Amino acid sequence: RAAAAAEEFKPQDMANLMWALVTLGRAPGRELSAAMLTRAVAIGGVFKPRELANLLWSLAKLGTPPPAELADVLSRRALETAGEFNPQNVSNLVWALATLGIQPGDALLQALSRRAAAISGEF
């Protein structure tokens, strides 16, 4: 049922569903994964930092690298919103990228490093 509704999902819906499934020790089925990843590519430009971090964290916990197109979309969005990340978002995103073997590029790493330094008292 969720796979059929995936085209209506908002970023928070996807991040929450993936996080919940992984936390319960369940992998989403192939159909649900494909539908949600397609939807994530389509709306990747509106993800908030927590949604980005949680979705990629979930994929990393599953050991499922995102398609290159999704990794690119979410990396660009992370760069655009890096100044809004809180400590947990920074940590989760960097861990997920490293775990998935995604090379985010110098611009994103620098932006996340600057953000981490700016909020270092909150870690």
mmCIF file of C-alpha atoms in Angstrom:
data_model
loop_
_atom_site.group_PDB
_atom_site.id
_atom_site.type_symbol
_atom_site.label_atom_id
_atom_site.label_comp_id
_atom_site.label_asym_id
_atom_site.label_seq_id
_atom_site.Cartn_x
_atom_site.Cartn_y
_atom_site.Cartn_z
ATOM 1 C CA ARG A 1 0.000 0.000 0.000
ATOM 2 C CA ALA A 2 2.800 2.441 0.868
ATOM 3 C CA ALA A 3 4.462 1.786 -2.493
ATOM 4 C CA ALA A 4 1.278 2.841 -4.305
ATOM 5 C CA ALA A 5 1.077 6.008 -2.235
ATOM 6 C CA ALA A 6 4.789 6.875 -2.531
ATOM 7 C CA GLU A 7 4.166 9.424 -5.282
ATOM 8 C CA GLU A 8 2.295 11.511 -2.713
ATOM 9 C CA PHE A 9 4.992 11.245 -0.034
ATOM 10 C CA LYS A 10 6.655 14.366 1.261
ATOM 11 C CA PRO A 11 10.314 14.283 2.344
ATOM 12 C CA GLN A 12 9.374 13.873 6.001
ATOM 13 C CA ASP A 13 7.081 10.943 5.149
ATOM 14 C CA MET A 14 9.889 9.145 3.350
ATOM 15 C CA ALA A 15 12.511 9.848 5.986
ATOM 16 C CA ASN A 16 10.197 8.793 8.807
ATOM 17 C CA LEU A 17 9.085 5.597 7.085
ATOM 18 C CA MET A 18 12.611 4.534 6.206
ATOM 19 C CA TRP A 19 13.895 5.390 9.691
ATOM 20 C CA ALA A 20 11.054 3.443 11.328
ATOM 21 C CA LEU A 21 11.540 0.366 9.156
ATOM 22 C CA VAL A 22 15.273 0.290 9.798
ATOM 23 C CA THR A 23 14.783 0.890 13.514
ATOM 24 C CA LEU A 24 12.392 -2.066 13.584
ATOM 25 C CA GLY A 25 14.983 -4.182 11.792
ATOM 26 C CA ARG A 26 12.927 -4.418 8.621
ATOM 27 C CA ALA A 27 14.051 -3.658 5.118
ATOM 28 C CA PRO A 28 11.508 -2.073 2.796
ATOM 29 C CA GLY A 29 10.459 -4.301 -0.048
ATOM 30 C CA ARG A 30 11.898 -3.827 -3.512
ATOM 31 C CA GLU A 31 8.701 -2.163 -4.781
ATOM 32 C CA LEU A 32 8.529 0.304 -1.887
ATOM 33 C CA SER A 33 12.232 1.119 -2.112
ATOM 34 C CA ALA A 34 12.040 1.789 -5.838
ATOM 35 C CA ALA A 35 8.935 3.962 -5.489
ATOM 36 C CA MET A 36 10.362 6.005 -2.634
ATOM 37 C CA LEU A 37 13.764 6.514 -4.231
ATOM 38 C CA THR A 38 12.096 7.658 -7.461
ATOM 39 C CA ARG A 39 9.962 10.075 -5.478
ATOM 40 C CA ALA A 40 12.993 11.311 -3.519
ATOM 41 C CA VAL A 41 14.772 12.206 -6.767
ATOM 42 C CA ALA A 42 11.698 14.115 -7.939
ATOM 43 C CA ILE A 43 11.386 16.206 -4.770
ATOM 44 C CA GLY A 44 14.970 16.179 -3.521
ATOM 45 C CA GLY A 45 15.172 19.952 -3.839
ATOM 46 C CA VAL A 46 12.792 20.484 -0.906
ATOM 47 C CA PHE A 47 14.345 18.152 1.679
ATOM 48 C CA LYS A 48 15.204 19.715 5.033
ATOM 49 C CA PRO A 49 18.477 18.820 6.784
ATOM 50 C CA ARG A 50 16.888 16.288 9.145
ATOM 51 C CA GLU A 51 15.063 14.582 6.287
ATOM 52 C CA LEU A 52 18.254 14.361 4.217
ATOM 53 C CA ALA A 53 20.256 12.986 7.114
ATOM 54 C CA ASN A 54 17.591 10.485 8.173
ATOM 55 C CA LEU A 55 16.974 9.143 4.684
ATOM 56 C CA LEU A 56 20.667 8.647 3.983
ATOM 57 C CA TRP A 57 21.239 7.252 7.492
ATOM 58 C CA SER A 58 18.491 4.698 6.819
ATOM 59 C CA LEU A 59 20.001 3.688 3.504
ATOM 60 C CA ALA A 60 23.414 3.358 5.158
ATOM 61 C CA LYS A 61 22.001 1.162 7.923
ATOM 62 C CA LEU A 62 20.448 -1.032 5.238
ATOM 63 C CA GLY A 63 23.728 -1.133 3.333
ATOM 64 C CA THR A 64 21.866 0.133 0.283
ATOM 65 C CA PRO A 65 23.672 2.874 -1.641
ATOM 66 C CA PRO A 66 21.245 5.267 -3.310
ATOM 67 C CA PRO A 67 21.202 5.521 -7.086
ATOM 68 C CA ALA A 68 23.754 8.056 -8.334
ATOM 69 C CA GLU A 69 21.008 10.470 -9.362
ATOM 70 C CA LEU A 70 19.554 10.495 -5.841
ATOM 71 C CA ALA A 71 22.981 10.864 -4.246
ATOM 72 C CA ASP A 72 23.625 13.879 -6.487
ATOM 73 C CA VAL A 73 20.234 15.477 -5.763
ATOM 74 C CA LEU A 74 20.569 15.026 -2.011
ATOM 75 C CA SER A 75 24.201 16.189 -1.972
ATOM 76 C CA ARG A 76 23.231 19.379 -3.806
ATOM 77 C CA ARG A 77 20.381 19.950 -1.367
ATOM 78 C CA ALA A 78 22.676 19.322 1.593
ATOM 79 C CA LEU A 79 25.061 21.948 0.236
ATOM 80 C CA GLU A 80 22.186 24.426 -0.148
ATOM 81 C CA THR A 81 20.973 23.841 3.411
ATOM 82 C CA ALA A 82 24.246 23.140 5.256
ATOM 83 C CA GLY A 83 23.831 26.329 7.288
ATOM 84 C CA GLU A 84 20.628 24.922 8.811
ATOM 85 C CA PHE A 85 22.065 21.600 10.007
ATOM 86 C CA ASN A 86 22.087 20.833 13.723
ATOM 87 C CA PRO A 87 24.798 18.648 15.299
ATOM 88 C CA GLN A 88 22.857 15.408 14.867
ATOM 89 C CA ASN A 89 22.104 16.181 11.213
ATOM 90 C CA VAL A 90 25.793 16.863 10.518
ATOM 91 C CA SER A 91 26.902 13.690 12.289
ATOM 92 C CA ASN A 92 24.270 11.451 10.718
ATOM 93 C CA LEU A 93 24.835 12.783 7.219
ATOM 94 C CA VAL A 94 28.622 12.534 7.320
ATOM 95 C CA TRP A 95 28.412 9.032 8.830
ATOM 96 C CA ALA A 96 25.919 7.947 6.161
ATOM 97 C CA LEU A 97 28.024 9.336 3.321
ATOM 98 C CA ALA A 98 31.137 7.599 4.654
ATOM 99 C CA THR A 99 29.308 4.325 5.275
ATOM 100 C CA LEU A 100 27.767 4.363 1.800
ATOM 101 C CA GLY A 101 31.076 5.261 0.153
ATOM 102 C CA ILE A 102 29.640 8.442 -1.329
ATOM 103 C CA GLN A 103 32.229 11.093 -2.127
ATOM 104 C CA PRO A 104 30.272 14.288 -1.466
ATOM 105 C CA GLY A 105 32.772 16.679 -2.991
ATOM 106 C CA ASP A 106 34.898 19.404 -1.484
ATOM 107 C CA ALA A 107 32.191 22.070 -1.436
ATOM 108 C CA LEU A 108 29.806 19.987 0.673
ATOM 109 C CA LEU A 109 32.541 18.758 3.010
ATOM 110 C CA GLN A 110 33.743 22.316 3.531
ATOM 111 C CA ALA A 111 30.200 23.561 4.148
ATOM 112 C CA LEU A 112 29.527 20.803 6.677
ATOM 113 C CA SER A 113 32.887 21.411 8.347
ATOM 114 C CA ARG A 114 32.131 25.128 8.650
ATOM 115 C CA ARG A 115 28.712 24.322 10.061
ATOM 116 C CA ALA A 116 30.149 21.848 12.557
ATOM 117 C CA ALA A 117 32.676 24.447 13.704
ATOM 118 C CA ALA A 118 29.964 27.086 14.033
ATOM 119 C CA ILE A 119 27.808 24.842 16.231
ATOM 120 C CA SER A 120 30.633 22.975 17.967
ATOM 121 C CA GLY A 121 29.396 24.069 21.395
ATOM 122 C CA GLU A 122 26.157 22.154 20.763
ATOM 123 C CA PHE A 123 27.782 18.759 20.081
#
